[in-house]
Short mmCIF file of C-alpha atoms and ligand atoms in Angstrom, two decimals:
data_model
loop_
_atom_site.label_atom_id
_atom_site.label_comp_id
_atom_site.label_asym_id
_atom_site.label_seq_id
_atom_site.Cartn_x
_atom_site.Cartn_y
_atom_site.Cartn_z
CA UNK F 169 116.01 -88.72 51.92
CA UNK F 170 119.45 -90.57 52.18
CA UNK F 171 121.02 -91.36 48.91
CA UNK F 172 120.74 -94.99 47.63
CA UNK F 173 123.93 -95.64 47.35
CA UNK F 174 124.56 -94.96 51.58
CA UNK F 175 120.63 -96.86 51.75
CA UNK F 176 122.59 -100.11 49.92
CA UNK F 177 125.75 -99.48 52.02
CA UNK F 178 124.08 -99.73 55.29
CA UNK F 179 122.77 -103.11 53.90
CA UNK F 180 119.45 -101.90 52.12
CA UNK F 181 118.13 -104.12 49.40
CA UNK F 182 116.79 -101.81 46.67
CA UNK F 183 114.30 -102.64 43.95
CA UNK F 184 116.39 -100.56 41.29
CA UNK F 185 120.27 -100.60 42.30
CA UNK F 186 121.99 -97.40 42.36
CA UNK F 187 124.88 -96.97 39.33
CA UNK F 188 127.90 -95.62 39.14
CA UNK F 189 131.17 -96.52 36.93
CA UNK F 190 134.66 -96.80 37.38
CA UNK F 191 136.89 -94.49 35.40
CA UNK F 192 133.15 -92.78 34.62
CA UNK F 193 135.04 -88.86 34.40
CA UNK F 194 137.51 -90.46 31.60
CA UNK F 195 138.48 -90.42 27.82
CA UNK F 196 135.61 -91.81 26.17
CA UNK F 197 133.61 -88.02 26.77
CA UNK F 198 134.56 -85.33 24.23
CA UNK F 199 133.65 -83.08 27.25
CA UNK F 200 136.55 -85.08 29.35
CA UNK F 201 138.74 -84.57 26.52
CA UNK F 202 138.48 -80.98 25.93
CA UNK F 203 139.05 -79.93 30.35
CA UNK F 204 142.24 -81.78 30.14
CA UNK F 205 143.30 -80.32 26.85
CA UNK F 206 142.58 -76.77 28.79
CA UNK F 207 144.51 -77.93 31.80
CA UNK F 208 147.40 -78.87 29.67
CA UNK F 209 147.86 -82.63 30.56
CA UNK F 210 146.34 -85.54 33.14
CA UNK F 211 148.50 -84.14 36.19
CA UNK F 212 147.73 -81.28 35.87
CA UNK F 213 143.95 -81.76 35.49
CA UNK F 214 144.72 -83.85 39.31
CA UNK F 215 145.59 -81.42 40.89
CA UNK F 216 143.55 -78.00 39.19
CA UNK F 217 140.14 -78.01 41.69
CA UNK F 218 138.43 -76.26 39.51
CA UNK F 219 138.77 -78.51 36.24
CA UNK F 220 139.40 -81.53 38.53
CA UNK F 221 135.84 -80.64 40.06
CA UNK F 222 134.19 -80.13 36.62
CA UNK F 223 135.28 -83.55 35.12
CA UNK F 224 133.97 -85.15 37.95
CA UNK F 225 130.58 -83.61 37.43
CA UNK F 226 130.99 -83.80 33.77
CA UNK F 227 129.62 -87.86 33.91
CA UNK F 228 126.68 -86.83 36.33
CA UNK F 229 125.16 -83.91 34.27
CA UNK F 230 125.31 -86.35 31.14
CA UNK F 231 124.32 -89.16 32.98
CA UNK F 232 122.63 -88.66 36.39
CA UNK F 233 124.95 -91.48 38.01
CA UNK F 234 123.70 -91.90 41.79
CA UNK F 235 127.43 -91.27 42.45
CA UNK F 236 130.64 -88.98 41.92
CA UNK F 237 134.51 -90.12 42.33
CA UNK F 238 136.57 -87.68 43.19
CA UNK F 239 139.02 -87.34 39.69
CA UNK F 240 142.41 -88.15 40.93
CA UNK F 241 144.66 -90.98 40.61
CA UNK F 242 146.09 -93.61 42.89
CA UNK F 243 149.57 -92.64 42.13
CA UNK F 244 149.68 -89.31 43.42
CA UNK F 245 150.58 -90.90 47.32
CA UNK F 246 153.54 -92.23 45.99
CA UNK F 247 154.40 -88.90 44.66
CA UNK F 248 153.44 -87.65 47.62
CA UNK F 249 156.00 -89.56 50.13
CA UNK F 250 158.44 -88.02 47.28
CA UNK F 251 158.41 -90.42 44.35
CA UNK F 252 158.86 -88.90 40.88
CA UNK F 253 155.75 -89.40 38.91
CA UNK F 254 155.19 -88.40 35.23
CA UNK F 255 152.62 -90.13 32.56
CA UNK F 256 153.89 -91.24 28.89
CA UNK F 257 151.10 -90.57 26.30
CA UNK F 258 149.95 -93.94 25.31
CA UNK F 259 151.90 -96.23 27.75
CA UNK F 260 150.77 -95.02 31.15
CA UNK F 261 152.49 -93.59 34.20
CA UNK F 262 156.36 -93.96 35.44
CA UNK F 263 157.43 -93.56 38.66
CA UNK F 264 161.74 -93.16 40.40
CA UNK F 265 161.97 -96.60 41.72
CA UNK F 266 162.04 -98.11 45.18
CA UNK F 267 164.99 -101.01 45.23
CA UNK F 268 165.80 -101.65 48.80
CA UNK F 269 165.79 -100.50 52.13
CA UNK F 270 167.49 -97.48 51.73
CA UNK F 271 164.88 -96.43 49.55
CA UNK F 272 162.21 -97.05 51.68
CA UNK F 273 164.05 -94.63 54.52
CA UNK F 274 164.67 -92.47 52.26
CA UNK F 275 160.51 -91.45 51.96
CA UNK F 276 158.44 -88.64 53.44
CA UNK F 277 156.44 -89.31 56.58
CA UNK F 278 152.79 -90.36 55.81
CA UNK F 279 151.66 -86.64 57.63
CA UNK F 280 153.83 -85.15 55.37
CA UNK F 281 151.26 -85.81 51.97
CA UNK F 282 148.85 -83.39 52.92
CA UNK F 283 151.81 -81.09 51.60
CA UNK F 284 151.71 -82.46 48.17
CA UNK F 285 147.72 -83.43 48.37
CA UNK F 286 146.31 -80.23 49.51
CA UNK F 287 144.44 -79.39 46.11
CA UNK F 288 142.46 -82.78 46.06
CA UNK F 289 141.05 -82.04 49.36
CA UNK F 290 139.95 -78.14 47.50
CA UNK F 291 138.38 -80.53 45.16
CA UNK F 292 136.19 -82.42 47.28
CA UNK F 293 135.02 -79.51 48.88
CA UNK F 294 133.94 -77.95 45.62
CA UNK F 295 131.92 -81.11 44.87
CA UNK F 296 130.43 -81.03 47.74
CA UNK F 297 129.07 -78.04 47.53
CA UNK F 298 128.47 -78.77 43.82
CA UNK F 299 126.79 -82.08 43.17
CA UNK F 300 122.86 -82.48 43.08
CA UNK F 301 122.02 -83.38 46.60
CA UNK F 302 120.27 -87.22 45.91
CA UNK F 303 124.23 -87.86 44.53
CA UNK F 304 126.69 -89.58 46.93
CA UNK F 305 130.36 -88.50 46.79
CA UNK F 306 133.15 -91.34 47.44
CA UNK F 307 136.64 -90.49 48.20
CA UNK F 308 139.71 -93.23 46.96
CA UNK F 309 143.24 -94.30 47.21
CA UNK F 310 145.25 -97.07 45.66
CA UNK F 311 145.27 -99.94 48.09
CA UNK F 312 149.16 -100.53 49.48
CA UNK F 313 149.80 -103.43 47.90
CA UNK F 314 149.08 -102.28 43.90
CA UNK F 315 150.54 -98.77 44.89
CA UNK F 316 153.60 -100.59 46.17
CA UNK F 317 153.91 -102.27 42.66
CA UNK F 318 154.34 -99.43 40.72
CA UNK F 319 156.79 -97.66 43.57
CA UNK F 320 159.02 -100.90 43.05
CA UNK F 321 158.67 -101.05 39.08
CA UNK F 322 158.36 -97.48 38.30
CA UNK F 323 155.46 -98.40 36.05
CA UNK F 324 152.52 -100.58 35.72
CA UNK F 325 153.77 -104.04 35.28
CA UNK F 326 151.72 -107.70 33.82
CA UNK F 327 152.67 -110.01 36.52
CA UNK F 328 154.04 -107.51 39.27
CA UNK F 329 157.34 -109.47 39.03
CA UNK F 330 159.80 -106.49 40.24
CA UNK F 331 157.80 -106.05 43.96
CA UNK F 332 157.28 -110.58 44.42
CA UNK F 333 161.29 -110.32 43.70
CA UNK F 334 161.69 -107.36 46.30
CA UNK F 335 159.04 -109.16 48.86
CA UNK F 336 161.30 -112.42 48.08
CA UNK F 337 164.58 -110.46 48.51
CA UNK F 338 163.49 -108.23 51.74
CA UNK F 339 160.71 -109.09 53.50
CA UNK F 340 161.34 -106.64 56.30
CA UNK F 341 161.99 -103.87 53.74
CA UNK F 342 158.84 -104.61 51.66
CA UNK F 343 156.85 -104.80 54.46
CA UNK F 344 158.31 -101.73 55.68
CA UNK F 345 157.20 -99.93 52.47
CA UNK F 346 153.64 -101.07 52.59
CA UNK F 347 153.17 -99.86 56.10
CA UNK F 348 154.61 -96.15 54.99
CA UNK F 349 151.86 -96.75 52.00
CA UNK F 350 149.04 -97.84 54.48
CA UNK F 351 149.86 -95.18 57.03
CA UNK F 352 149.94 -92.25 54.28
CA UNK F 353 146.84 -93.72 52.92
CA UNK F 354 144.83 -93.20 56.02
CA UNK F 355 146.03 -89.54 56.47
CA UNK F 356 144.87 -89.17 52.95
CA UNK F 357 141.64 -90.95 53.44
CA UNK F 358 140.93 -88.94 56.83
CA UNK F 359 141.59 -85.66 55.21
CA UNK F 360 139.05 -86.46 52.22
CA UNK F 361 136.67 -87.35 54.63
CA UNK F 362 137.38 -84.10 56.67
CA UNK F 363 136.26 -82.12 53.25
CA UNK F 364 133.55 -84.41 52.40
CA UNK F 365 133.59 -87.60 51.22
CA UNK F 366 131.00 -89.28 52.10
CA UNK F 367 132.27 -92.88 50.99
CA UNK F 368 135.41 -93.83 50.33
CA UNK F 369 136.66 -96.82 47.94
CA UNK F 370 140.27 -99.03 47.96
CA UNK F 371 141.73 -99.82 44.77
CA UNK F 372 143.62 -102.86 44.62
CA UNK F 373 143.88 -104.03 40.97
CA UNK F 374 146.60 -106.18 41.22
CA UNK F 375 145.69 -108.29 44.57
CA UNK F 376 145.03 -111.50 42.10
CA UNK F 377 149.13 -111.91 42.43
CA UNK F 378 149.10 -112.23 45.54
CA UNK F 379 148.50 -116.17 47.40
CA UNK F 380 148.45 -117.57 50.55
CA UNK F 381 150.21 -115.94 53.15
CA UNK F 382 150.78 -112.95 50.91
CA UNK F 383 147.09 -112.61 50.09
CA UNK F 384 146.89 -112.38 53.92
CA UNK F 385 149.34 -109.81 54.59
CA UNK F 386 149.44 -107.69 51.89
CA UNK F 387 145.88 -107.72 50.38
CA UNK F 388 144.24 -108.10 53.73
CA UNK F 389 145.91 -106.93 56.42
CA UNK F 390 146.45 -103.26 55.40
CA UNK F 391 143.31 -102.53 54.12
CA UNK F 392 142.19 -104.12 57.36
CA UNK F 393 144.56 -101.44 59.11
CA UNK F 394 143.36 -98.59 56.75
CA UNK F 395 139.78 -99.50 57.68
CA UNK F 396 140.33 -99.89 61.58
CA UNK F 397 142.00 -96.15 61.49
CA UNK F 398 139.23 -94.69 59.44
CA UNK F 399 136.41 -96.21 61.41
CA UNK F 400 137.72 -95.21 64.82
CA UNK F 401 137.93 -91.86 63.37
CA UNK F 402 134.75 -91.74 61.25
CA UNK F 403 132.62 -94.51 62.02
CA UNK F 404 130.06 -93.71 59.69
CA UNK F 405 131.74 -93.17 56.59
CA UNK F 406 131.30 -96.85 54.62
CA UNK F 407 134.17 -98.28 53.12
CA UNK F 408 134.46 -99.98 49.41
CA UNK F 409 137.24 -102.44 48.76
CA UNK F 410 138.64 -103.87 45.60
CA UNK F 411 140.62 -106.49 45.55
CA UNK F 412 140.94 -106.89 42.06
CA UNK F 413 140.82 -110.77 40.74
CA UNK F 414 140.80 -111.98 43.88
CA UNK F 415 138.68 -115.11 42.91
CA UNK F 416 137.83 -117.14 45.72
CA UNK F 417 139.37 -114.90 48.09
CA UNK F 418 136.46 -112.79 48.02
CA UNK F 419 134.71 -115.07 50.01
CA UNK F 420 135.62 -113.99 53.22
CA UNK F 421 137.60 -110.49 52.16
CA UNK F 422 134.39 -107.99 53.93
CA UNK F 423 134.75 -109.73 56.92
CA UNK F 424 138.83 -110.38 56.88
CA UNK F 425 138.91 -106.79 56.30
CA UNK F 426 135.74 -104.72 57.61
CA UNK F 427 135.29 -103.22 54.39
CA UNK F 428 131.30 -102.54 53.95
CA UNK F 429 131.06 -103.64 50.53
CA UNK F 430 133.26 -105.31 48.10
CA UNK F 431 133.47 -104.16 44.64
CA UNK F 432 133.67 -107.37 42.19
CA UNK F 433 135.69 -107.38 38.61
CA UNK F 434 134.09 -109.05 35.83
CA UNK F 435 136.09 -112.72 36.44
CA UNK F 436 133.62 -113.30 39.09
CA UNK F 437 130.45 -115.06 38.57
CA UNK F 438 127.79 -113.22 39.29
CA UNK F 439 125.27 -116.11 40.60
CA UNK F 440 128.38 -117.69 42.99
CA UNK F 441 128.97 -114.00 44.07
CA UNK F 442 124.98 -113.77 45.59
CA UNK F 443 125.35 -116.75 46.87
CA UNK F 444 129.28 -116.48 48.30
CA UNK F 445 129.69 -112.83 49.19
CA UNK F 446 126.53 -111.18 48.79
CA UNK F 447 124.80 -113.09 51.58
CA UNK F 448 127.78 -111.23 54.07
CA UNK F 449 127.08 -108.01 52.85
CA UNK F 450 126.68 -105.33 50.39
CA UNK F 451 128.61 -105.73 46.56
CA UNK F 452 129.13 -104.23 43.65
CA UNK F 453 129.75 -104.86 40.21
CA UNK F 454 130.41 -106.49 37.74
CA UNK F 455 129.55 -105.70 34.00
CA UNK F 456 132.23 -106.49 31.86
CA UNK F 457 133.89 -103.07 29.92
CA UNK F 458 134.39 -104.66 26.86
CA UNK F 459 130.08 -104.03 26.92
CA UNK F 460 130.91 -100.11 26.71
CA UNK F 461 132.63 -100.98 23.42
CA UNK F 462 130.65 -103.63 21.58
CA UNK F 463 126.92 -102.22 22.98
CA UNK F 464 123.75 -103.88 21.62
CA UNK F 465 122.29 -106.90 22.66
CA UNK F 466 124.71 -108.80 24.33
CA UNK F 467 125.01 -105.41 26.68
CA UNK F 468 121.45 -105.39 27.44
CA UNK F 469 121.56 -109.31 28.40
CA UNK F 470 124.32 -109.23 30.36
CA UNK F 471 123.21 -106.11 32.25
CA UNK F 472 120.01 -107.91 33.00
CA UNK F 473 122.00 -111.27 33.80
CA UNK F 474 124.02 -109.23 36.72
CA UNK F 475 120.86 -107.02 38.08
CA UNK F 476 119.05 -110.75 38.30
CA UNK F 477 121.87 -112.10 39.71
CA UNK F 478 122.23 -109.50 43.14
CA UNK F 479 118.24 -108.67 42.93
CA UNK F 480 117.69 -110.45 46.44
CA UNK F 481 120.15 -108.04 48.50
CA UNK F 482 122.35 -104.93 48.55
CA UNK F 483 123.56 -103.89 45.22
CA UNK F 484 125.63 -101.07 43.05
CA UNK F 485 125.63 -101.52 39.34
CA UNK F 486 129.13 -101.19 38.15
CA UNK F 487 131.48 -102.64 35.86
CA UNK F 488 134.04 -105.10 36.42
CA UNK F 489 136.96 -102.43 35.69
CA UNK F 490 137.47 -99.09 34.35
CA UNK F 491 135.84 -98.07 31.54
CA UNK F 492 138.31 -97.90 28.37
CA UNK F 493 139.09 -94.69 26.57
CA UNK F 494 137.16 -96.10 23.32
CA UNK F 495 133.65 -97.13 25.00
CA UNK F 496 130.65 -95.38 23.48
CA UNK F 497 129.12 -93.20 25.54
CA UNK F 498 125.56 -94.21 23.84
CA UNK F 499 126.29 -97.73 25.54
CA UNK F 500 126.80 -95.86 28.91
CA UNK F 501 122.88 -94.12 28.36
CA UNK F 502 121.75 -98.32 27.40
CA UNK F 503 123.27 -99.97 30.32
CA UNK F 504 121.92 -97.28 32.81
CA UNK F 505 118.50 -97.55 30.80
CA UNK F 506 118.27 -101.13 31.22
CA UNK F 507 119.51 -101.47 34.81
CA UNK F 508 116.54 -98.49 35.65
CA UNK F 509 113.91 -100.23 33.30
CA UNK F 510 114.35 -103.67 36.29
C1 CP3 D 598 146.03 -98.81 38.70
C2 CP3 D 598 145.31 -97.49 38.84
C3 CP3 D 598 145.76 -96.21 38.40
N1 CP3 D 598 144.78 -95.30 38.72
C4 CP3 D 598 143.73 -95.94 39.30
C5 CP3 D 598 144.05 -97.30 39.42
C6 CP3 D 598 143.20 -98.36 40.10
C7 CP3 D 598 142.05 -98.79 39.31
C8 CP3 D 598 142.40 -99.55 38.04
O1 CP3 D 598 142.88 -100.68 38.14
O2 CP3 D 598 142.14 -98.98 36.96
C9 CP3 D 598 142.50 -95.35 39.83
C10 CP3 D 598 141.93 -94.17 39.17
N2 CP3 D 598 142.39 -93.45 38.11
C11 CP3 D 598 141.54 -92.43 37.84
C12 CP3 D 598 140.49 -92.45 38.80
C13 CP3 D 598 139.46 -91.36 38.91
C14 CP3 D 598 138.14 -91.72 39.31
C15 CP3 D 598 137.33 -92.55 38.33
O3 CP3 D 598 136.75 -91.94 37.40
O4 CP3 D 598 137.21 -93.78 38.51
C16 CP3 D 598 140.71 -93.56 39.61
C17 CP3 D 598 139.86 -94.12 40.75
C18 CP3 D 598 141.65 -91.44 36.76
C19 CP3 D 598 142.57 -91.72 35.64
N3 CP3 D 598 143.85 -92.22 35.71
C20 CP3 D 598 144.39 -92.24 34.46
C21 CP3 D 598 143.44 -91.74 33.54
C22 CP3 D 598 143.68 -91.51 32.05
C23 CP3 D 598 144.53 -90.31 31.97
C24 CP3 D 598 144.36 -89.47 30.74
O5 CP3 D 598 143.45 -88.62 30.70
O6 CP3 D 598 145.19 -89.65 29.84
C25 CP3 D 598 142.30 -91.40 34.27
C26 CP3 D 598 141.02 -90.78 33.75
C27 CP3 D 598 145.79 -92.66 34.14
C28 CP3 D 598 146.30 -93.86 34.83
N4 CP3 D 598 146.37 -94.05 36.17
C29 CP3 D 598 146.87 -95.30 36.44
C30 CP3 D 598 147.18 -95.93 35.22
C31 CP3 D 598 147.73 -97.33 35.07
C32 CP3 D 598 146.86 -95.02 34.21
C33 CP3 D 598 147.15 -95.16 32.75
C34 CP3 D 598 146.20 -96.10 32.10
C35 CP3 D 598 145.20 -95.32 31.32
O7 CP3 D 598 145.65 -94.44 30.59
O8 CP3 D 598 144.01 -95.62 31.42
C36 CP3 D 598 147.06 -95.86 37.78
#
């Protein structure tokens, strides 16, 4: 029997949509907590197989999700093509900064990540072999754009100021930058493929800053490259893209980009999304986090609201975003209760 979540991919409309969450293997589980205590800190949890492996099944034994993400983080391709990468408890990850051409030349080849990336691939062999066979197992990367953002600023940033100042400043030099991300990001991709990932999803959380022409050559036209490489090499492995707060740009973004399905964030409405994007293809989506948190009734509503909302073609349940490090995990069991109960 194929899994659902390949079934809704291939542009199946189920009666019960499959589930899975963002950021599922995370903070908010005790069990999460106490792996990356053992592995000493979130790094070093990335790139362990073993304990990367077992916090990725950690959210499937609780919760039977219908899918696993691979537990790494977008950031390690930058660190990859040689960027210094470290995490500050509390504030979130910094990066050695990209300024200007030079430092563009001055990165690794994109063939050269496997180097650095070698353990992730160990890791999605072990979940292959690991996970219960009617659960799918999707691959990721950051898409080039948001990576590029933190390469520039050295950190996560509100408006993405320091990389619009460097695409304003150097075109050529930006642009080279995101091509050494895209490139590296299909090596990547490829190789996760290679040990089994049987979907894989783009990440591009901040492509809301970007308008225009930019929307079209930085949101769009690498993950339109990354998705050209990785279909002529695998054609059947379905592609997820996430073009984070894209609005009304989503109309449009499967078939700008050949992504299979896109992945909405909770700004989007869910009834314009069946009628706008869901018609074109498979999505997925959108509860709002802040549900995770607050629970009760306004969870169950909105839950139903959303499953109403895609019921008349191919849907994943998912929220909008990442789940947050002080979600209940009692509101995780609710949401995937009502979304099951129709
Ligand atoms: C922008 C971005 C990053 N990482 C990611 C994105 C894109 C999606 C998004 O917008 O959230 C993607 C990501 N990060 C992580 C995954 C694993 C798979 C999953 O469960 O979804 C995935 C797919 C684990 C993680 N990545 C991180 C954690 C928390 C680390 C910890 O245990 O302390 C996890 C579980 C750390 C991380 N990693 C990143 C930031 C900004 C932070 C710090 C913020 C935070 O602390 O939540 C970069």
């Amino acid at each position: 029997m194929t899994k659902k979540i390949l079934r809704v991919l291939a542009g199946e409309t189920l009666q019960t949509p499959p589930i899975w969450m963002m950021r599922q293997a995370g903070r908010y589980l005790p069990e999460y907590r106490a792996t990356r205590a053992q592995a000493g800190d979130f790094l070093s949890l990335c790139y362990n197989p073993d304990l990367a492996a077992e916090v990725t099944l950690q959210p499937i034994r609780r919760y039977g999700f219908d899918a696993a993400i691979l537990f790494a983080d977008i950031l390690l391709v930058p660190q990859a093509l040689g960027a210094d990468l470290w995490f500050v408890t509390g504030e979130g990850p910094r990066l050695s900064t990209i300024t200007d051409a030079q430092g563009v030349a001055s990165l690794k080849p994109a063939d050269a990540v496997h180097e650095t990336l070698a353990p992730i691939y160990e890791t999605v062999r072990i979940l292959s072999r690991e996970l219960p066979s009617d659960t799918a197992l999707i691959g990721f990367a950051g898409a080039p754009w948001t990576v590029a953002t933190y390469m520039i600023a050295g950190r996560g940033t509100p408006d993405q100021g320091p990389a619009h100042a460097f695409k304003r400043a150097d075109r050529a030099a930006f642009s080279a930058l995101v091509d050494r991300i895209t490139e590296a990001t299909i090596e990547y991709l490829s190789a996760q493929i290679d040990a089994g990932a049987e979907v894989v999803k783009l990440f591009d959380s901040w492509a809301g800053s970007l308008t225009g022409r930019d929307f079209d050559d930085f949101a769009i036209a690498p993950v339109a490259r990354i998705i050209a490489a990785l279909k002529s090499r695998h054609p059947d492995i379905p592609v997820i893209a996430f073009p984070r707060e894209a609005k009304d740009r989503y109309k449009g973004f499967a078939q700008a980009t050949g992504a299979d399905c896109v992945a909405l964030d909770n700004s989007v409405d869910a009834g314009w999304a069946a009628s706008h994007v869901q018609v074109h293809g498979p999505v997925q989506g959108n509860l709002d986090p802040r549900h995770m948190v607050g629970g009760g009734q306004a969870l169950i509503d909105e839950t139903r609201t959303i499953v109403e909302a895609f019921r008349g073609g191919p849907h994943i349940f998912n929220l909008g975003h990442g789940i947050t490090p002080d979600a209940d995990p009692e509101n995780v069991a609710l949401m995937i209760e009502t979304v099951r109960a129709g």
